[in-house]
JSON list of C-alpha atoms in Angstrom, two decimals:
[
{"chain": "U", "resi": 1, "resn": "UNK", "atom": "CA", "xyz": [13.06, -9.87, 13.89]},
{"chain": "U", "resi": 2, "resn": "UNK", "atom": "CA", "xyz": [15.04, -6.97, 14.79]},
{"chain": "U", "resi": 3, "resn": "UNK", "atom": "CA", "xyz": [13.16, -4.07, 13.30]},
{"chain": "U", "resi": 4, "resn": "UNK", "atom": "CA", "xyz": [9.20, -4.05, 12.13]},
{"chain": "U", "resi": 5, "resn": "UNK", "atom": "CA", "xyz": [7.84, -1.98, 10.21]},
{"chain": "U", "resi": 6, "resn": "UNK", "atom": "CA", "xyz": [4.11, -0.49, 11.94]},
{"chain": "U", "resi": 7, "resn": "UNK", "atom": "CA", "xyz": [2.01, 0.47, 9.07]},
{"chain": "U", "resi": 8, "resn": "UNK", "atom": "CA", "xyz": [-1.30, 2.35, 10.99]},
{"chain": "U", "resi": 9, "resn": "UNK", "atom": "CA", "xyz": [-3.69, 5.99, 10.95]},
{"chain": "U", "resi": 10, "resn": "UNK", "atom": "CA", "xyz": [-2.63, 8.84, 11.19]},
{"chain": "U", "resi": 11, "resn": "UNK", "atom": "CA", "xyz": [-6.06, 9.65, 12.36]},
{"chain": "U", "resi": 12, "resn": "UNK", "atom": "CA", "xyz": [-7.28, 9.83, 16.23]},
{"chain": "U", "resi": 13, "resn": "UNK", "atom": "CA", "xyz": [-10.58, 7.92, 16.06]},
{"chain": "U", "resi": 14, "resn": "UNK", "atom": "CA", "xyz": [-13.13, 9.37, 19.20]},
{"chain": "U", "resi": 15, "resn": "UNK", "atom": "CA", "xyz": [-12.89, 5.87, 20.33]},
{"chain": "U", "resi": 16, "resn": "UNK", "atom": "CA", "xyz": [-9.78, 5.76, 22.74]},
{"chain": "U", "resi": 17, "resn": "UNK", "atom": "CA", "xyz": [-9.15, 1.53, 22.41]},
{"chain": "U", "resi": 18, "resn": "UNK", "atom": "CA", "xyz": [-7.31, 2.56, 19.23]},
{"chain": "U", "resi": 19, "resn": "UNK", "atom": "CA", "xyz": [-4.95, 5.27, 20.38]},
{"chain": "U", "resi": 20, "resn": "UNK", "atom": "CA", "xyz": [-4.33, 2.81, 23.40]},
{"chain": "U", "resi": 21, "resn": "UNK", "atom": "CA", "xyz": [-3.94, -0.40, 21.46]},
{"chain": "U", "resi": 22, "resn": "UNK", "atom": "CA", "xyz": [-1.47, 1.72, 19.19]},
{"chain": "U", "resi": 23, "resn": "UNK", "atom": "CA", "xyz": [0.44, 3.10, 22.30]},
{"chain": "U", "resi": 24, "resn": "UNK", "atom": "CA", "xyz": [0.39, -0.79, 23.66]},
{"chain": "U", "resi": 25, "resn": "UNK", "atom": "CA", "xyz": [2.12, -2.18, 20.32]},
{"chain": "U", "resi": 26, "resn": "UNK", "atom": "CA", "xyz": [4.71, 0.14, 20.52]},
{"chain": "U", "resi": 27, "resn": "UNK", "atom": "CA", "xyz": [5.55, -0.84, 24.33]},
{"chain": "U", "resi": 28, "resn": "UNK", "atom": "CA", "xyz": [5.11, -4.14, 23.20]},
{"chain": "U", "resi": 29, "resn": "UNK", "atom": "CA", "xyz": [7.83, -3.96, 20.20]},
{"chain": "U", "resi": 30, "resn": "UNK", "atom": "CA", "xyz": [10.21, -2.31, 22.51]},
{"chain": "U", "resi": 31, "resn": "UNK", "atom": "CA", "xyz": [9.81, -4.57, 25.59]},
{"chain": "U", "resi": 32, "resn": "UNK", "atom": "CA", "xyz": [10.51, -7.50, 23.50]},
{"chain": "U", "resi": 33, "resn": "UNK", "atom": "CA", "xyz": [13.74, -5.60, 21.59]},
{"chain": "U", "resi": 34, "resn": "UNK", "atom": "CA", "xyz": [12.05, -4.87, 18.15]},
{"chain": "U", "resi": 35, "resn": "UNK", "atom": "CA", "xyz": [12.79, -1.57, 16.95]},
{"chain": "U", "resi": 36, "resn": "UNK", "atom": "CA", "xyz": [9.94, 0.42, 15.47]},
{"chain": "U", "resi": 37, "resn": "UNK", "atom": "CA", "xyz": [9.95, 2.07, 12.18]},
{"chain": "U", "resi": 38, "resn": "UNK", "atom": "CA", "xyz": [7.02, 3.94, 10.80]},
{"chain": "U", "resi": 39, "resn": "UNK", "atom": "CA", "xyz": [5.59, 6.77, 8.97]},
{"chain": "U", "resi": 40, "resn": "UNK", "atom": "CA", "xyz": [7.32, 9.56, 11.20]},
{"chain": "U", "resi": 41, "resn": "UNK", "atom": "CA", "xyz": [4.11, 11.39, 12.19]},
{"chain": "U", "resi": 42, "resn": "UNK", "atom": "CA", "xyz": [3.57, 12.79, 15.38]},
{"chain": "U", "resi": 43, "resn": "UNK", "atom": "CA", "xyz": [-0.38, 12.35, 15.36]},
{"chain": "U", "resi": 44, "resn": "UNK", "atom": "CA", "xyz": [-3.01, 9.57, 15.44]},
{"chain": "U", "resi": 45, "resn": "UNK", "atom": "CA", "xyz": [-2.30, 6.34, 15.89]},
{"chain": "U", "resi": 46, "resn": "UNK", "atom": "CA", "xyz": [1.54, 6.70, 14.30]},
{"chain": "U", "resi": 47, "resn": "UNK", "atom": "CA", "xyz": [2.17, 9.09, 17.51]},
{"chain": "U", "resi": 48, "resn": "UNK", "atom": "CA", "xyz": [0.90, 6.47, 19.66]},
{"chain": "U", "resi": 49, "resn": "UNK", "atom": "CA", "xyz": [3.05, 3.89, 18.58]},
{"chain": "U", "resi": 50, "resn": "UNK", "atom": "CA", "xyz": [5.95, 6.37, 18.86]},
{"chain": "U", "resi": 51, "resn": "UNK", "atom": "CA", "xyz": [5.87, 7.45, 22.30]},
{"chain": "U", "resi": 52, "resn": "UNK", "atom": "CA", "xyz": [4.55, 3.90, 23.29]},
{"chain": "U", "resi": 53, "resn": "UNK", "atom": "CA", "xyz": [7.49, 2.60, 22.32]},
{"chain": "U", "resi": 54, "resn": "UNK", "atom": "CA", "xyz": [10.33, 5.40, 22.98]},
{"chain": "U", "resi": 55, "resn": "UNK", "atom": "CA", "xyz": [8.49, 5.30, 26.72]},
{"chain": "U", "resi": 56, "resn": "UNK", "atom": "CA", "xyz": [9.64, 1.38, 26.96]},
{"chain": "U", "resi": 57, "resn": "UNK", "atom": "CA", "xyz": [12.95, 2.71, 25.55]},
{"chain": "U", "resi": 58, "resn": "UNK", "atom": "CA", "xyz": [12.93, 1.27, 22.08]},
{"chain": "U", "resi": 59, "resn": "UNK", "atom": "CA", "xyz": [14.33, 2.33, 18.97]},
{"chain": "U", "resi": 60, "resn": "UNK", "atom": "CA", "xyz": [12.03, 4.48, 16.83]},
{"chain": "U", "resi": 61, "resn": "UNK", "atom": "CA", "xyz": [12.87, 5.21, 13.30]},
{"chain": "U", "resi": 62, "resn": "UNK", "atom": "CA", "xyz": [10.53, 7.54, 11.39]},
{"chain": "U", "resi": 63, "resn": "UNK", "atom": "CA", "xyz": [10.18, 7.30, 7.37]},
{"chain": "U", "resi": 64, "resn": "UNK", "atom": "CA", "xyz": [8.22, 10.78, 6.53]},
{"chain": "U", "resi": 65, "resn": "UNK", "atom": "CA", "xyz": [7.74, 12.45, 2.87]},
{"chain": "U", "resi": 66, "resn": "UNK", "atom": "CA", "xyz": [9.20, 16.03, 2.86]},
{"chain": "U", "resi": 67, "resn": "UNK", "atom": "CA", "xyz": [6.04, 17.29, 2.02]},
{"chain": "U", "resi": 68, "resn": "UNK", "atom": "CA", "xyz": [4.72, 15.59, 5.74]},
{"chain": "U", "resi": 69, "resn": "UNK", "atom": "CA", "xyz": [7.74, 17.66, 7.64]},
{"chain": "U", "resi": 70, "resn": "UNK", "atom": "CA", "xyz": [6.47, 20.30, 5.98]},
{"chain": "U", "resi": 71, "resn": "UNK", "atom": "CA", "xyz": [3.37, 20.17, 7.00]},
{"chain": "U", "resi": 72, "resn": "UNK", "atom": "CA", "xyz": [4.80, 20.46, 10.82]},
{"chain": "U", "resi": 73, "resn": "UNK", "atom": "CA", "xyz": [3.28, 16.94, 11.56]},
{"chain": "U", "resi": 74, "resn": "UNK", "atom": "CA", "xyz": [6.59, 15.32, 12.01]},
{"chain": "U", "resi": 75, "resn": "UNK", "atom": "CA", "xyz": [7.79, 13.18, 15.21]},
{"chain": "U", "resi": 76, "resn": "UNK", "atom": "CA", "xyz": [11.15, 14.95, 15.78]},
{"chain": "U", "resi": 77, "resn": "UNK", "atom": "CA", "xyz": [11.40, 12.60, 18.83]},
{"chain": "U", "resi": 78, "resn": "UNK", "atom": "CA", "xyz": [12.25, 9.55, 16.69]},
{"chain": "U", "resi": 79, "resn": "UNK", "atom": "CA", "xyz": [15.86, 8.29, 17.18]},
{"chain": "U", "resi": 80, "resn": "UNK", "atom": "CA", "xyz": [16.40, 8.87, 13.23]},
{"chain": "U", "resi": 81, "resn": "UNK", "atom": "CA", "xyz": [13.68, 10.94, 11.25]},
{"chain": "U", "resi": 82, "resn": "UNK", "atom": "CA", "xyz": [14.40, 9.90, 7.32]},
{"chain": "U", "resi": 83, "resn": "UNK", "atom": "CA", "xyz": [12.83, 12.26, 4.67]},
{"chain": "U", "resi": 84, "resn": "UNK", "atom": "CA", "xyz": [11.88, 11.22, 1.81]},
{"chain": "U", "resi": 85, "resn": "UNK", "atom": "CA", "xyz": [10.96, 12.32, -1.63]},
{"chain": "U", "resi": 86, "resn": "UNK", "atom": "CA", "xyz": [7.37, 10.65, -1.67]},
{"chain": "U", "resi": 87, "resn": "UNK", "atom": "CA", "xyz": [5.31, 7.39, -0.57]},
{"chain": "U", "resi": 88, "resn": "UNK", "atom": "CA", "xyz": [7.34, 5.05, -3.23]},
{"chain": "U", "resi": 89, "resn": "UNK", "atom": "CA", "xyz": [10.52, 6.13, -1.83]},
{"chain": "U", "resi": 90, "resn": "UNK", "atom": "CA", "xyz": [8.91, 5.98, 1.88]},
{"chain": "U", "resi": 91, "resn": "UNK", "atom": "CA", "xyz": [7.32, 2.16, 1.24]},
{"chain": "U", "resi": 92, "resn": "UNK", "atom": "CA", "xyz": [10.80, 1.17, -0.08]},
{"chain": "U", "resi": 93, "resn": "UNK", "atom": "CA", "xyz": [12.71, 2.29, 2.94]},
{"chain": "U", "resi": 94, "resn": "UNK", "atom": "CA", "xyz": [10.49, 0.70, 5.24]},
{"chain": "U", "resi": 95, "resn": "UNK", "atom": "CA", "xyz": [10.77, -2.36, 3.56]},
{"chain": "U", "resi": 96, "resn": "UNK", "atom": "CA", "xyz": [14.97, -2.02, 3.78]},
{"chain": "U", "resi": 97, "resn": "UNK", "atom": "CA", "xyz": [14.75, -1.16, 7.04]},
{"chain": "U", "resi": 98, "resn": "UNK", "atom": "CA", "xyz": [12.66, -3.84, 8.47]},
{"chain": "U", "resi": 99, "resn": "UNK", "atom": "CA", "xyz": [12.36, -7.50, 8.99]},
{"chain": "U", "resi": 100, "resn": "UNK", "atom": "CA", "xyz": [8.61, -7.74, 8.53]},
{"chain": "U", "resi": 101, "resn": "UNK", "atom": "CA", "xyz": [5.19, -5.83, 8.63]},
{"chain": "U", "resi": 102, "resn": "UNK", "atom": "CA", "xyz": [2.70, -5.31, 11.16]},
{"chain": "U", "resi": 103, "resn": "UNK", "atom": "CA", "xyz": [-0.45, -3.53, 10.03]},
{"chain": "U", "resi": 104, "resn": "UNK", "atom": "CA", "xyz": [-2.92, -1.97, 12.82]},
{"chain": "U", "resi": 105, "resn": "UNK", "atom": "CA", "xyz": [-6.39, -0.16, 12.13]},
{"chain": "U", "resi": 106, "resn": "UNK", "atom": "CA", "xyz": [-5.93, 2.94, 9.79]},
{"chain": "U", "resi": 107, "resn": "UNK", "atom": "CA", "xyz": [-7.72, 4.51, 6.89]},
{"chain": "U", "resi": 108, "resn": "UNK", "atom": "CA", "xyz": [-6.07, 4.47, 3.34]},
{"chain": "U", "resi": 109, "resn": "UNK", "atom": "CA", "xyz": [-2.50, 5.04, 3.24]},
{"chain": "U", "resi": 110, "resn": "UNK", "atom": "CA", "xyz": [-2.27, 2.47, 5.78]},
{"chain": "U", "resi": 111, "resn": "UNK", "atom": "CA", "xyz": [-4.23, -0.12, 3.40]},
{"chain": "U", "resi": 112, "resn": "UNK", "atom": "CA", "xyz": [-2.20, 1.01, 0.42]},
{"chain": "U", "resi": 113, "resn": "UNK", "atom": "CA", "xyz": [1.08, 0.00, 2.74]},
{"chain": "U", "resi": 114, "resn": "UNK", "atom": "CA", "xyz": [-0.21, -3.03, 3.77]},
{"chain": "U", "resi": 115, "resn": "UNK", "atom": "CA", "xyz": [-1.32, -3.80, 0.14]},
{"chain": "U", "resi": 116, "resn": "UNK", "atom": "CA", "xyz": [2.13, -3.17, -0.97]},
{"chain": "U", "resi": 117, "resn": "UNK", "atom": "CA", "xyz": [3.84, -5.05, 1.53]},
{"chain": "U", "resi": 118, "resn": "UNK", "atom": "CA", "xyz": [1.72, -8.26, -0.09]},
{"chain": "U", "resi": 119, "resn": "UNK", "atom": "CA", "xyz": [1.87, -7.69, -3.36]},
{"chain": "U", "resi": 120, "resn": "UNK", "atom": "CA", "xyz": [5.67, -7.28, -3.27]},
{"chain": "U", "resi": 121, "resn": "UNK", "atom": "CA", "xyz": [6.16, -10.25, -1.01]},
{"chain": "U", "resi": 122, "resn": "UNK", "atom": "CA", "xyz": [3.79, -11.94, -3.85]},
{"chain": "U", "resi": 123, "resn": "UNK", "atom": "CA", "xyz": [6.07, -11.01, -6.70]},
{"chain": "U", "resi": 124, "resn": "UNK", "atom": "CA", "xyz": [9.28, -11.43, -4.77]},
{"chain": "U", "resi": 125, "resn": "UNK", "atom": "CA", "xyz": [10.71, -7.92, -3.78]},
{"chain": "U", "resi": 126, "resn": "UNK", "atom": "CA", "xyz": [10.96, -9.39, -0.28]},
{"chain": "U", "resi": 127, "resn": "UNK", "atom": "CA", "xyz": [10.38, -12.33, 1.56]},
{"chain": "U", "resi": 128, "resn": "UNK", "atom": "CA", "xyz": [9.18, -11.13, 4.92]},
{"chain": "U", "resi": 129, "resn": "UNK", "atom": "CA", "xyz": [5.91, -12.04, 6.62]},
{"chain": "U", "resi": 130, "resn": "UNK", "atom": "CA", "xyz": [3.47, -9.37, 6.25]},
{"chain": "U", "resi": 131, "resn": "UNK", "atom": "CA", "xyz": [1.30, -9.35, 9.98]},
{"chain": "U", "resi": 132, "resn": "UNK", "atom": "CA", "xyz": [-1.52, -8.07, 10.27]},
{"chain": "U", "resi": 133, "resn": "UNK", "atom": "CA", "xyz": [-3.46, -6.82, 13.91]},
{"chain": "U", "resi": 134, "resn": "UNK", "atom": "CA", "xyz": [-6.98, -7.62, 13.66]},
{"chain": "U", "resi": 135, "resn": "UNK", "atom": "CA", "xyz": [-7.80, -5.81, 17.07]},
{"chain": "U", "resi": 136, "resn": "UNK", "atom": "CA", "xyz": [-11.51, -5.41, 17.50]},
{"chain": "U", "resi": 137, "resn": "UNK", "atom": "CA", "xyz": [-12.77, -7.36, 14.94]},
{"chain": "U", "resi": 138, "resn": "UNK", "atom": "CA", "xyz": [-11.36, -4.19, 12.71]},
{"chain": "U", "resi": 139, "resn": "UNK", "atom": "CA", "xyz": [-9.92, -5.98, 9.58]},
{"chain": "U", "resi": 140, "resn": "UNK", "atom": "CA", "xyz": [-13.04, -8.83, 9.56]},
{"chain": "U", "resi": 141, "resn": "UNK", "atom": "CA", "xyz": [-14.16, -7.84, 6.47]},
{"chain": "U", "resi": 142, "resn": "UNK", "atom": "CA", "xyz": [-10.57, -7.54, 4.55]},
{"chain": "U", "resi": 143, "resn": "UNK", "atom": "CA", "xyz": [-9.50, -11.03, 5.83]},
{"chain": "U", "resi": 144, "resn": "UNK", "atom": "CA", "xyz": [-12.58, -12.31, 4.19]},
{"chain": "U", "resi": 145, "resn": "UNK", "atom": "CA", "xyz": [-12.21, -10.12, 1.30]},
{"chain": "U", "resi": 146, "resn": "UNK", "atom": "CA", "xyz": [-8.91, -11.79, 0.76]},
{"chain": "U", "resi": 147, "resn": "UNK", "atom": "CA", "xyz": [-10.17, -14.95, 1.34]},
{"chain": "U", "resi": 148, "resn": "UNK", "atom": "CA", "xyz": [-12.57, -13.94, -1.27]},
{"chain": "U", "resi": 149, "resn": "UNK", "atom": "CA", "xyz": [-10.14, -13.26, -3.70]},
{"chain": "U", "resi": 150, "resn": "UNK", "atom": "CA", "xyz": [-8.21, -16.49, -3.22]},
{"chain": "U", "resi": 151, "resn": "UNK", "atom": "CA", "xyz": [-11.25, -19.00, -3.30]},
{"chain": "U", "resi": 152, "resn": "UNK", "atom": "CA", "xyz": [-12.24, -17.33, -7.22]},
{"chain": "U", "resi": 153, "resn": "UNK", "atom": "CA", "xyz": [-8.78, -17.79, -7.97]},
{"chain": "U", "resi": 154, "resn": "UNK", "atom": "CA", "xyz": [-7.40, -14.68, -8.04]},
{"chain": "U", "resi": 155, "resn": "UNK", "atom": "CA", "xyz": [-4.76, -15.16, -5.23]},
{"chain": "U", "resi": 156, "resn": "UNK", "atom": "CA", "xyz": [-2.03, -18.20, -6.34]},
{"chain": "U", "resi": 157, "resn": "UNK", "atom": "CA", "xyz": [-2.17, -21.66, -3.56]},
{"chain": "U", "resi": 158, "resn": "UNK", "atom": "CA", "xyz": [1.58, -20.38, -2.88]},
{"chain": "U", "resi": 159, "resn": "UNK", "atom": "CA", "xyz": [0.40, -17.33, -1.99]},
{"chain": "U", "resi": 160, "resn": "UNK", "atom": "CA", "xyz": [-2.46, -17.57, 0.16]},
{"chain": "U", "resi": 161, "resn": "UNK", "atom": "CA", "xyz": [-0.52, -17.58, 3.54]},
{"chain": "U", "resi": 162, "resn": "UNK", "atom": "CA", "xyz": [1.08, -14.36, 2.89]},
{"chain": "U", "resi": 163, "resn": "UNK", "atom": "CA", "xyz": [-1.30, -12.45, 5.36]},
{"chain": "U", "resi": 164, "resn": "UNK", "atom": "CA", "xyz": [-0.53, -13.16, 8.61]},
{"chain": "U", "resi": 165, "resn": "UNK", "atom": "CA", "xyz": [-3.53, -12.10, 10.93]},
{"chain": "U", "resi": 166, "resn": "UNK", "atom": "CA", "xyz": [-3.91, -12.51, 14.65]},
{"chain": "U", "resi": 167, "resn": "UNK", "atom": "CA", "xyz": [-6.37, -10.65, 17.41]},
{"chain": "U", "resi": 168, "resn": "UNK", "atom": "CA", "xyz": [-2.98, -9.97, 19.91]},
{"chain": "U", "resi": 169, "resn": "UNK", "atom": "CA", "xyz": [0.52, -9.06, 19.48]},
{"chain": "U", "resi": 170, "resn": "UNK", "atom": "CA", "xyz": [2.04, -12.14, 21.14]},
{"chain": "U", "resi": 171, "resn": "UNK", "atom": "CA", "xyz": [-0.05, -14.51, 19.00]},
{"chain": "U", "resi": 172, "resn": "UNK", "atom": "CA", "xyz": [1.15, -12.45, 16.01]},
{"chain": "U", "resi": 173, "resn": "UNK", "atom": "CA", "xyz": [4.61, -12.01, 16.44]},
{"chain": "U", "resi": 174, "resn": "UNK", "atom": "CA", "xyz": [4.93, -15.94, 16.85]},
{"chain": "U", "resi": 175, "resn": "UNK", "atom": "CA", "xyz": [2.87, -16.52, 13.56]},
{"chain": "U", "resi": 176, "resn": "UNK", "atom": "CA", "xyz": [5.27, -14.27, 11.92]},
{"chain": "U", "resi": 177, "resn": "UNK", "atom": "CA", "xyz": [8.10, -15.37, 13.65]},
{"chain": "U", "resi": 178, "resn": "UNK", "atom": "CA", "xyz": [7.56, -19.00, 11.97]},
{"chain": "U", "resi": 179, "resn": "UNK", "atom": "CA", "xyz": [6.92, -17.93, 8.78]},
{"chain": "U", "resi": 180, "resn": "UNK", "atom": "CA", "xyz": [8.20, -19.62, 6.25]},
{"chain": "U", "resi": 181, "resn": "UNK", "atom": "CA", "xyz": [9.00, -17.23, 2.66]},
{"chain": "U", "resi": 182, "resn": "UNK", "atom": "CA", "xyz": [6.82, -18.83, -0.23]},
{"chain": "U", "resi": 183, "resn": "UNK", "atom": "CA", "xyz": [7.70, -19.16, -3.85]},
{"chain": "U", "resi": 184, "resn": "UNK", "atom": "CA", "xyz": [7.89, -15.42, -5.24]},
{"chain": "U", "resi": 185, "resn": "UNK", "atom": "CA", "xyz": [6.36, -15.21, -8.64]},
{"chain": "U", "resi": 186, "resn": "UNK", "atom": "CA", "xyz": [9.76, -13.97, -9.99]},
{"chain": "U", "resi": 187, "resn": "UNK", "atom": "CA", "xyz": [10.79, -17.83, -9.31]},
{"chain": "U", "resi": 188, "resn": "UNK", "atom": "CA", "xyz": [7.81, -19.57, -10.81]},
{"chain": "U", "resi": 189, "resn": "UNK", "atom": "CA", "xyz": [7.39, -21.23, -14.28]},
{"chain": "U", "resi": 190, "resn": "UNK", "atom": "CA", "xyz": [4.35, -20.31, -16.95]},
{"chain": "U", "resi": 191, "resn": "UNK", "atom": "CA", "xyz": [2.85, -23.49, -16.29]},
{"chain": "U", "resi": 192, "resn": "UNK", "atom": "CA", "xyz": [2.56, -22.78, -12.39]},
{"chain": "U", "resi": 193, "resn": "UNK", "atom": "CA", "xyz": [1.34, -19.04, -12.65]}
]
């Protein structure tokens, strides 16, 4: 895995593990030579991961909606700062640009990304593994959620290893390092959907 993308808030939460755990991954990425490319934001957790990783000297590449730049919120420190028309556009470049998906604790947009990321692995718009950081016991309640969905049948047998979730970077980067792509639905038969 060259590049990842980071899907996470944009949000400072008053607890500081978050900020720091964000500001860790991006060190992390960089230290083991995986550039970072993410929503292009300068605050919250996307700032973190930034300057975490542009501190290690790693390559930061920022995906940000013109209306975002606008807004004065971009990261102008990124080695390349993309604008884009809107959040399709900005989910499709960071699924170009990368080699996989790491999700960290955020608030919406981040669980429409991550969402995304699944549902087009699901269907076949990409075959990377789709990683998910559940630091702090954060994303508890989503992994069972999905488990949820999968045990009433909502969520195919092929497709139930698509989430990737691990407590540490380390332990997730190997999972998603030994991924292996599943059947996309664009390859299946009637009888097997």
């Amino acid at each position: 895995m060259k590049r990842l993308a980071v899907y996470c808030g944009s949000a400072s939460p008053e607890d500081p593990r978050y900020l720091e755990l964000a500001t860790e991954i991006g060190q992390g990425l960089a230290e083991r030579g995986i550039g970072v490319v993410y929503g292009g934001g300068r605050l919250g957790l996307m700032g973190a991961v930034a300057k975490g990783a542009k501190d290690a000297g790693g390559e930061v590449i920022g995906v940000i909606p013109d209306a975002l730049i606008k807004s004065e919120v971009a990261n102008h420190d990124c080695d390349e700062l993309i604008a884009v028309s809107g959040m399709h556009e900005r989910k499709q470049r960071f699924t170009d640009l990368s080699d996989g998906f790491v999700t960290l604790p955020g608030g919406v947009g981040t669980m429409d990304e991550l969402w995304e990321a699944m549902s087009w692995a699901q269907l076949g718009y990409h075959s990377d593994p789709v990683g998910l950081l559940n630091a702090f016991g954060f994303f508890d309640d989503l992994i069972s959620f999905n488990a949820k969905m999968a045990a009433v049948g909502f969520v195919r047998p092929a497709h139930q290893n698509i989430l990737i979730s691990a407590t540490d970077l380390p332990e997730l980067l190997a999972k998603m390092e030994s991924y292996t792509p599943h059947t996309p639905i664009f390859k299946m038969k009637a009888e097997d959907l």
